[in-house]
Structure formats: structure tokens, C-alpha cells
Amino acid sequence: MLVESIAFALVGLVTGGAALLALPSYFRAARRVTLGTALAAALVGGVVAHFSLDGRYPAMSVAVAAVASGVLTSLLARPDLAAGRVPAHRHHPHRPGAHRARRRHRAV
């Protein structure tokens, strides 16, 4: 279990480091937060997988740790705040007087 725990920790650090290197502008939180989230997710996911699989498939436990780390690290990503990206607004900007403009039909 000790060797697997070290493998889980390495997987978590690699996942967090890869996320920070690949998309640095998406992660506005401190680097420690991103790496800590990836590390904790890999450890918890790996331990849960280890006990769920009765320790028979260590490679599967490491894979589950990698997936858990990637999923929980992706929750920290904020692509809407990335540098150089224009935020997409859900609603049109309010124009002054737009709510008062009514069409009047002419009597024919």
C-alpha cells in the first residue's frame, strides 16, 4: 500500500503540474491550491479504488487516481477569466429606453 500511495501522490502532482503548464491562464487560484487539489484527489481516489478492488489491480487503482485527479482539478479551471478571452454574455446589453419603445399600429 505504501508503494501505491507514493504512485498516487506522483500521479496527482503530475496531473496538477500538467494542468498548470498546459493552461496557466485558466487557473487563477494559487498554484498551491491547484497542486494540492490534484494531490488530494489522486490520494483519495486511489485509496478508494484500492479498497474497492481489494488491492488486486494496482494499475487500475492508479488509473482511477489519475481520473479523479483530473476531474477535480478541472473544477478549478476558469476559462471565462482567461487572458485575452471575451466573456460571452447570456443577455443582450440593456439599451436606454428599450423597455419603453412600443410599436403603434396605424388604423387602416
Short mmCIF file of N, CA, C and O in Angstrom, two decimals:
data_model
loop_
_atom_site.label_atom_id
_atom_site.label_comp_id
_atom_site.label_asym_id
_atom_site.label_seq_id
_atom_site.Cartn_x
_atom_site.Cartn_y
_atom_site.Cartn_z
N MET A 1 0.82 -1.20 0.00
CA MET A 1 0.00 0.00 0.00
C MET A 1 0.86 1.25 0.00
O MET A 1 0.47 2.27 -0.55
N LEU A 2 2.05 1.19 0.60
CA LEU A 2 2.93 2.35 0.63
C LEU A 2 3.41 2.73 -0.76
O LEU A 2 3.41 3.90 -1.13
N VAL A 3 3.76 1.73 -1.55
CA VAL A 3 4.22 1.99 -2.92
C VAL A 3 3.09 2.58 -3.75
O VAL A 3 3.29 3.51 -4.54
N GLU A 4 1.90 2.04 -3.59
CA GLU A 4 0.76 2.58 -4.32
C GLU A 4 0.44 4.01 -3.89
O GLU A 4 0.10 4.85 -4.72
N SER A 5 0.57 4.30 -2.62
CA SER A 5 0.31 5.66 -2.15
C SER A 5 1.31 6.65 -2.74
O SER A 5 0.94 7.77 -3.11
N ILE A 6 2.55 6.23 -2.86
CA ILE A 6 3.55 7.09 -3.50
C ILE A 6 3.21 7.28 -4.97
O ILE A 6 3.32 8.38 -5.51
N ALA A 7 2.75 6.21 -5.62
CA ALA A 7 2.33 6.31 -7.03
C ALA A 7 1.13 7.25 -7.17
O ALA A 7 1.08 8.06 -8.10
N PHE A 8 0.18 7.16 -6.24
CA PHE A 8 -0.98 8.06 -6.28
C PHE A 8 -0.54 9.52 -6.13
O PHE A 8 -1.02 10.40 -6.85
N ALA A 9 0.38 9.76 -5.21
CA ALA A 9 0.86 11.13 -4.99
C ALA A 9 1.59 11.65 -6.23
O ALA A 9 1.40 12.80 -6.63
N LEU A 10 2.41 10.81 -6.84
CA LEU A 10 3.11 11.24 -8.06
C LEU A 10 2.14 11.52 -9.19
O LEU A 10 2.30 12.50 -9.93
N VAL A 11 1.13 10.67 -9.33
CA VAL A 11 0.12 10.89 -10.37
C VAL A 11 -0.60 12.21 -10.13
O VAL A 11 -0.84 12.99 -11.06
N GLY A 12 -0.93 12.50 -8.88
CA GLY A 12 -1.60 13.77 -8.56
C GLY A 12 -0.74 14.97 -8.86
O GLY A 12 -1.21 15.96 -9.43
N LEU A 13 0.52 14.91 -8.51
CA LEU A 13 1.42 16.04 -8.78
C LEU A 13 1.65 16.22 -10.28
O LEU A 13 1.71 17.35 -10.77
N VAL A 14 1.76 15.12 -11.00
CA VAL A 14 1.93 15.21 -12.46
C VAL A 14 0.68 15.79 -13.11
O VAL A 14 0.75 16.64 -14.00
N THR A 15 -0.49 15.35 -12.65
CA THR A 15 -1.75 15.87 -13.20
C THR A 15 -1.89 17.37 -12.93
O THR A 15 -2.23 18.13 -13.84
N GLY A 16 -1.64 17.78 -11.71
CA GLY A 16 -1.73 19.20 -11.38
C GLY A 16 -0.69 20.03 -12.12
O GLY A 16 -0.99 21.12 -12.62
N GLY A 17 0.53 19.53 -12.20
CA GLY A 17 1.59 20.24 -12.93
C GLY A 17 1.29 20.34 -14.41
O GLY A 17 1.52 21.38 -15.03
N ALA A 18 0.75 19.28 -14.99
CA ALA A 18 0.39 19.31 -16.41
C ALA A 18 -0.73 20.32 -16.68
O ALA A 18 -0.71 21.03 -17.68
N ALA A 19 -1.68 20.37 -15.77
CA ALA A 19 -2.77 21.34 -15.94
C ALA A 19 -2.24 22.77 -15.86
O ALA A 19 -2.64 23.64 -16.65
N LEU A 20 -1.33 23.02 -14.94
CA LEU A 20 -0.77 24.36 -14.80
C LEU A 20 0.12 24.73 -15.98
O LEU A 20 0.16 25.89 -16.39
N LEU A 21 0.84 23.76 -16.52
CA LEU A 21 1.71 24.05 -17.66
C LEU A 21 0.93 24.18 -18.96
O LEU A 21 1.25 25.01 -19.80
N ALA A 22 -0.10 23.37 -19.13
CA ALA A 22 -0.86 23.39 -20.38
C ALA A 22 -1.78 24.61 -20.48
O ALA A 22 -1.88 25.23 -21.54
N LEU A 23 -2.44 24.97 -19.40
CA LEU A 23 -3.42 26.07 -19.41
C LEU A 23 -3.20 26.99 -18.22
O LEU A 23 -4.05 27.07 -17.32
N PRO A 24 -2.11 27.73 -18.17
CA PRO A 24 -1.84 28.55 -16.99
C PRO A 24 -2.85 29.68 -16.78
O PRO A 24 -3.13 30.05 -15.64
N SER A 25 -3.43 30.20 -17.84
CA SER A 25 -4.37 31.31 -17.67
C SER A 25 -5.73 30.84 -17.18
O SER A 25 -6.54 31.65 -16.73
N TYR A 26 -6.02 29.57 -17.26
CA TYR A 26 -7.31 29.05 -16.80
C TYR A 26 -7.36 28.88 -15.29
O TYR A 26 -8.44 28.80 -14.72
N PHE A 27 -6.21 28.78 -14.65
CA PHE A 27 -6.16 28.53 -13.21
C PHE A 27 -5.74 29.81 -12.49
O PHE A 27 -4.57 30.11 -12.35
N ARG A 28 -6.74 30.57 -12.06
CA ARG A 28 -6.48 31.84 -11.37
C ARG A 28 -6.14 31.62 -9.90
O ARG A 28 -5.62 32.50 -9.25
N ALA A 29 -6.46 30.46 -9.36
CA ALA A 29 -6.14 30.19 -7.96
C ALA A 29 -4.62 30.02 -7.82
O ALA A 29 -3.90 29.85 -8.81
N ALA A 30 -4.15 30.08 -6.62
CA ALA A 30 -2.71 29.91 -6.38
C ALA A 30 -2.27 28.52 -6.85
O ALA A 30 -3.05 27.57 -6.84
N ARG A 31 -1.04 28.42 -7.25
CA ARG A 31 -0.51 27.14 -7.73
C ARG A 31 -0.59 26.07 -6.65
O ARG A 31 -0.82 24.91 -6.95
N ARG A 32 -0.41 26.47 -5.41
CA ARG A 32 -0.51 25.52 -4.31
C ARG A 32 -1.90 24.92 -4.21
O ARG A 32 -2.06 23.74 -3.89
N VAL A 33 -2.91 25.72 -4.48
CA VAL A 33 -4.29 25.22 -4.41
C VAL A 33 -4.53 24.19 -5.51
O VAL A 33 -5.11 23.13 -5.28
N THR A 34 -4.07 24.49 -6.72
CA THR A 34 -4.25 23.57 -7.83
C THR A 34 -3.49 22.27 -7.60
O THR A 34 -4.04 21.17 -7.77
N LEU A 35 -2.23 22.37 -7.19
CA LEU A 35 -1.44 21.17 -6.94
C LEU A 35 -1.98 20.39 -5.73
O LEU A 35 -2.01 19.16 -5.75
N GLY A 36 -2.41 21.09 -4.72
CA GLY A 36 -2.98 20.43 -3.55
C GLY A 36 -4.27 19.70 -3.86
O GLY A 36 -4.52 18.60 -3.36
N THR A 37 -5.11 20.31 -4.69
CA THR A 37 -6.36 19.66 -5.09
C THR A 37 -6.07 18.40 -5.90
O THR A 37 -6.68 17.35 -5.68
N ALA A 38 -5.13 18.51 -6.83
CA ALA A 38 -4.78 17.35 -7.65
C ALA A 38 -4.18 16.23 -6.78
O ALA A 38 -4.52 15.05 -6.95
N LEU A 39 -3.34 16.60 -5.85
CA LEU A 39 -2.71 15.61 -4.97
C LEU A 39 -3.74 14.92 -4.07
O LEU A 39 -3.78 13.70 -3.97
N ALA A 40 -4.59 15.71 -3.44
CA ALA A 40 -5.60 15.14 -2.55
C ALA A 40 -6.60 14.28 -3.31
O ALA A 40 -6.98 13.20 -2.85
N ALA A 41 -6.99 14.72 -4.50
CA ALA A 41 -7.94 13.93 -5.30
C ALA A 41 -7.33 12.61 -5.73
O ALA A 41 -8.01 11.57 -5.72
N ALA A 42 -6.06 12.63 -6.10
CA ALA A 42 -5.40 11.38 -6.50
C ALA A 42 -5.26 10.43 -5.32
O ALA A 42 -5.49 9.22 -5.46
N LEU A 43 -4.90 10.95 -4.17
CA LEU A 43 -4.77 10.09 -2.99
C LEU A 43 -6.10 9.48 -2.58
O LEU A 43 -6.20 8.27 -2.34
N VAL A 44 -7.12 10.31 -2.49
CA VAL A 44 -8.43 9.80 -2.08
C VAL A 44 -9.00 8.84 -3.13
O VAL A 44 -9.48 7.75 -2.79
N GLY A 45 -8.93 9.23 -4.40
CA GLY A 45 -9.44 8.36 -5.46
C GLY A 45 -8.69 7.04 -5.53
O GLY A 45 -9.30 5.98 -5.73
N GLY A 46 -7.37 7.10 -5.37
CA GLY A 46 -6.58 5.87 -5.41
C GLY A 46 -6.85 4.95 -4.24
O GLY A 46 -6.94 3.73 -4.40
N VAL A 47 -6.98 5.52 -3.06
CA VAL A 47 -7.26 4.69 -1.87
C VAL A 47 -8.65 4.07 -1.95
O VAL A 47 -8.83 2.89 -1.63
N VAL A 48 -9.62 4.84 -2.41
CA VAL A 48 -10.97 4.29 -2.56
C VAL A 48 -10.96 3.17 -3.60
O VAL A 48 -11.57 2.11 -3.40
N ALA A 49 -10.26 3.39 -4.72
CA ALA A 49 -10.17 2.34 -5.74
C ALA A 49 -9.44 1.11 -5.22
O ALA A 49 -9.81 -0.02 -5.53
N HIS A 50 -8.38 1.33 -4.44
CA HIS A 50 -7.61 0.21 -3.89
C HIS A 50 -8.50 -0.68 -3.01
O HIS A 50 -8.49 -1.90 -3.14
N PHE A 51 -9.25 -0.06 -2.13
CA PHE A 51 -10.10 -0.85 -1.24
C PHE A 51 -11.32 -1.40 -1.95
O PHE A 51 -11.84 -2.44 -1.58
N SER A 52 -11.79 -0.71 -2.98
CA SER A 52 -12.93 -1.23 -3.74
C SER A 52 -12.55 -2.46 -4.55
O SER A 52 -13.35 -3.37 -4.74
N LEU A 53 -11.32 -2.48 -5.04
CA LEU A 53 -10.85 -3.60 -5.86
C LEU A 53 -10.08 -4.63 -5.04
O LEU A 53 -9.45 -5.53 -5.61
N ASP A 54 -10.09 -4.51 -3.73
CA ASP A 54 -9.40 -5.42 -2.82
C ASP A 54 -7.89 -5.48 -3.05
O ASP A 54 -7.27 -6.48 -2.73
N GLY A 55 -7.32 -4.46 -3.66
CA GLY A 55 -5.88 -4.43 -3.88
C GLY A 55 -5.39 -5.39 -4.94
O GLY A 55 -4.19 -5.60 -5.08
N ARG A 56 -6.30 -5.96 -5.72
CA ARG A 56 -5.90 -6.94 -6.74
C ARG A 56 -5.38 -6.30 -8.02
O ARG A 56 -4.62 -6.92 -8.74
N TYR A 57 -5.83 -5.10 -8.32
CA TYR A 57 -5.47 -4.46 -9.58
C TYR A 57 -4.83 -3.09 -9.30
O TYR A 57 -5.49 -2.06 -9.39
N PRO A 58 -3.54 -3.07 -9.00
CA PRO A 58 -2.90 -1.79 -8.67
C PRO A 58 -2.86 -0.83 -9.86
O PRO A 58 -2.96 0.39 -9.66
N ALA A 59 -2.74 -1.34 -11.06
CA ALA A 59 -2.72 -0.46 -12.23
C ALA A 59 -4.07 0.25 -12.40
O ALA A 59 -4.13 1.43 -12.76
N MET A 60 -5.14 -0.47 -12.13
CA MET A 60 -6.47 0.13 -12.21
C MET A 60 -6.64 1.19 -11.12
O MET A 60 -7.26 2.23 -11.35
N SER A 61 -6.10 0.95 -9.96
CA SER A 61 -6.17 1.94 -8.88
C SER A 61 -5.43 3.22 -9.25
O SER A 61 -5.91 4.32 -8.98
N VAL A 62 -4.28 3.08 -9.90
CA VAL A 62 -3.53 4.26 -10.33
C VAL A 62 -4.29 5.00 -11.43
O VAL A 62 -4.33 6.23 -11.45
N ALA A 63 -4.94 4.26 -12.32
CA ALA A 63 -5.74 4.90 -13.37
C ALA A 63 -6.92 5.66 -12.78
O ALA A 63 -7.23 6.77 -13.21
N VAL A 64 -7.57 5.06 -11.80
CA VAL A 64 -8.69 5.76 -11.13
C VAL A 64 -8.18 7.00 -10.41
O VAL A 64 -8.84 8.05 -10.42
N ALA A 65 -7.00 6.92 -9.82
CA ALA A 65 -6.42 8.08 -9.16
C ALA A 65 -6.16 9.20 -10.16
O ALA A 65 -6.40 10.38 -9.87
N ALA A 66 -5.69 8.85 -11.35
CA ALA A 66 -5.43 9.86 -12.39
C ALA A 66 -6.73 10.51 -12.86
O ALA A 66 -6.79 11.73 -13.04
N VAL A 67 -7.76 9.71 -13.04
CA VAL A 67 -9.05 10.26 -13.49
C VAL A 67 -9.64 11.16 -12.41
O VAL A 67 -10.12 12.27 -12.70
N ALA A 68 -9.61 10.72 -11.16
CA ALA A 68 -10.14 11.54 -10.06
C ALA A 68 -9.37 12.85 -9.94
O ALA A 68 -9.96 13.91 -9.75
N SER A 69 -8.07 12.78 -10.10
CA SER A 69 -7.26 13.98 -10.01
C SER A 69 -7.58 14.94 -11.15
O SER A 69 -7.70 16.15 -10.95
N GLY A 70 -7.71 14.41 -12.34
CA GLY A 70 -8.04 15.26 -13.49
C GLY A 70 -9.41 15.90 -13.40
O GLY A 70 -9.58 17.08 -13.70
N VAL A 71 -10.38 15.14 -12.94
CA VAL A 71 -11.75 15.67 -12.84
C VAL A 71 -11.83 16.77 -11.78
O VAL A 71 -12.38 17.85 -12.02
N LEU A 72 -11.27 16.52 -10.60
CA LEU A 72 -11.36 17.53 -9.55
C LEU A 72 -10.48 18.74 -9.82
O LEU A 72 -10.81 19.85 -9.42
N THR A 73 -9.38 18.55 -10.52
CA THR A 73 -8.54 19.69 -10.89
C THR A 73 -9.25 20.54 -11.93
O THR A 73 -9.14 21.77 -11.93
N SER A 74 -10.00 19.91 -12.83
CA SER A 74 -10.71 20.67 -13.86
C SER A 74 -11.80 21.56 -13.27
O SER A 74 -12.22 22.53 -13.90
N LEU A 75 -12.27 21.25 -12.06
CA LEU A 75 -13.27 22.10 -11.42
C LEU A 75 -12.70 23.46 -11.04
O LEU A 75 -13.46 24.42 -10.89
N LEU A 76 -11.39 23.55 -10.91
CA LEU A 76 -10.77 24.83 -10.57
C LEU A 76 -10.55 25.71 -11.79
O LEU A 76 -10.28 26.90 -11.64
N ALA A 77 -10.62 25.15 -12.98
CA ALA A 77 -10.35 25.90 -14.20
C ALA A 77 -11.44 26.95 -14.42
O ALA A 77 -12.62 26.70 -14.25
N ARG A 78 -11.02 28.14 -14.80
CA ARG A 78 -11.94 29.24 -15.09
C ARG A 78 -11.65 29.79 -16.48
O ARG A 78 -10.97 30.80 -16.64
N PRO A 79 -12.14 29.14 -17.54
CA PRO A 79 -11.85 29.63 -18.88
C PRO A 79 -12.48 30.99 -19.17
O PRO A 79 -12.00 31.72 -20.02
N ASP A 80 -13.54 31.35 -18.44
CA ASP A 80 -14.17 32.64 -18.67
C ASP A 80 -13.29 33.79 -18.19
O ASP A 80 -13.46 34.93 -18.62
N LEU A 81 -12.32 33.53 -17.32
CA LEU A 81 -11.42 34.57 -16.84
C LEU A 81 -10.05 34.51 -17.50
O LEU A 81 -9.15 35.22 -17.08
N ALA A 82 -9.90 33.67 -18.51
CA ALA A 82 -8.59 33.53 -19.17
C ALA A 82 -8.21 34.84 -19.85
O ALA A 82 -9.06 35.61 -20.32
N ALA A 83 -6.93 35.08 -19.91
CA ALA A 83 -6.42 36.32 -20.50
C ALA A 83 -6.74 36.35 -22.00
O ALA A 83 -6.56 35.37 -22.71
N GLY A 84 -7.22 37.49 -22.46
CA GLY A 84 -7.49 37.67 -23.87
C GLY A 84 -8.78 37.04 -24.35
O GLY A 84 -9.02 36.96 -25.54
N ARG A 85 -9.60 36.62 -23.47
CA ARG A 85 -10.85 35.98 -23.88
C ARG A 85 -12.01 36.91 -23.53
O ARG A 85 -12.13 37.39 -22.41
N VAL A 86 -12.87 37.13 -24.50
CA VAL A 86 -14.03 37.98 -24.29
C VAL A 86 -15.14 37.13 -23.69
O VAL A 86 -15.49 36.09 -24.23
N PRO A 87 -15.68 37.54 -22.55
CA PRO A 87 -16.75 36.75 -21.95
C PRO A 87 -18.02 36.79 -22.79
O PRO A 87 -18.38 37.82 -23.35
N ALA A 88 -18.65 35.66 -22.92
CA ALA A 88 -19.90 35.57 -23.66
C ALA A 88 -21.04 35.90 -22.71
O ALA A 88 -21.22 35.23 -21.70
N HIS A 89 -21.80 36.92 -23.04
CA HIS A 89 -22.90 37.32 -22.17
C HIS A 89 -24.16 36.57 -22.57
O HIS A 89 -24.43 36.35 -23.74
N ARG A 90 -24.91 36.21 -21.60
CA ARG A 90 -26.13 35.47 -21.84
C ARG A 90 -27.22 36.39 -22.37
O ARG A 90 -28.02 36.02 -23.20
N HIS A 91 -27.24 37.61 -21.90
CA HIS A 91 -28.28 38.55 -22.29
C HIS A 91 -27.68 39.68 -23.10
O HIS A 91 -26.51 40.01 -22.99
N HIS A 92 -28.51 40.28 -23.91
CA HIS A 92 -28.06 41.42 -24.68
C HIS A 92 -27.89 42.62 -23.76
O HIS A 92 -28.60 42.77 -22.78
N PRO A 93 -26.96 43.49 -24.08
CA PRO A 93 -26.80 44.66 -23.22
C PRO A 93 -28.05 45.54 -23.24
O PRO A 93 -28.74 45.63 -24.25
N HIS A 94 -28.32 46.13 -22.14
CA HIS A 94 -29.52 46.95 -22.00
C HIS A 94 -29.32 48.28 -22.73
O HIS A 94 -28.34 48.97 -22.53
N ARG A 95 -30.27 48.59 -23.59
CA ARG A 95 -30.25 49.88 -24.27
C ARG A 95 -31.19 50.83 -23.55
O ARG A 95 -32.29 50.44 -23.17
N PRO A 96 -30.79 52.07 -23.37
CA PRO A 96 -31.68 53.01 -22.68
C PRO A 96 -32.97 53.22 -23.46
O PRO A 96 -32.95 53.45 -24.66
N GLY A 97 -34.07 53.11 -22.79
CA GLY A 97 -35.37 53.33 -23.41
C GLY A 97 -35.92 52.15 -24.18
O GLY A 97 -36.97 52.23 -24.78
N ALA A 98 -35.19 51.04 -24.20
CA ALA A 98 -35.65 49.88 -24.98
C ALA A 98 -36.93 49.28 -24.40
O ALA A 98 -37.74 48.76 -25.14
N HIS A 99 -37.07 49.36 -23.09
CA HIS A 99 -38.26 48.77 -22.48
C HIS A 99 -39.50 49.62 -22.71
O HIS A 99 -40.61 49.17 -22.56
N ARG A 100 -39.31 50.90 -23.09
CA ARG A 100 -40.45 51.79 -23.31
C ARG A 100 -40.87 51.86 -24.76
O ARG A 100 -41.93 52.35 -25.07
N ALA A 101 -40.01 51.40 -25.64
CA ALA A 101 -40.32 51.52 -27.07
C ALA A 101 -41.42 50.53 -27.43
O ALA A 101 -41.24 49.33 -27.33
N ARG A 102 -42.55 51.07 -27.84
CA ARG A 102 -43.67 50.24 -28.26
C ARG A 102 -44.05 50.61 -29.68
O ARG A 102 -44.01 51.78 -30.06
N ARG A 103 -44.46 49.63 -30.40
CA ARG A 103 -44.91 49.91 -31.76
C ARG A 103 -46.39 50.27 -31.72
O ARG A 103 -47.19 49.62 -31.06
N ARG A 104 -46.70 51.29 -32.45
CA ARG A 104 -48.10 51.67 -32.56
C ARG A 104 -48.56 51.39 -33.98
O ARG A 104 -47.93 51.82 -34.94
N HIS A 105 -49.60 50.65 -34.07
CA HIS A 105 -50.11 50.30 -35.39
C HIS A 105 -51.09 51.38 -35.86
O HIS A 105 -51.87 51.92 -35.10
N ARG A 106 -51.02 51.64 -37.12
CA ARG A 106 -51.94 52.61 -37.71
C ARG A 106 -53.27 51.95 -38.03
O ARG A 106 -53.32 50.80 -38.45
N ALA A 107 -54.29 52.66 -37.86
CA ALA A 107 -55.61 52.14 -38.24
C ALA A 107 -55.73 52.19 -39.76
O ALA A 107 -55.46 53.20 -40.37
N VAL A 108 -56.14 51.10 -40.33
CA VAL A 108 -56.23 51.05 -41.79
C VAL A 108 -57.63 51.27 -42.25
O VAL A 108 -58.62 51.01 -41.78
#
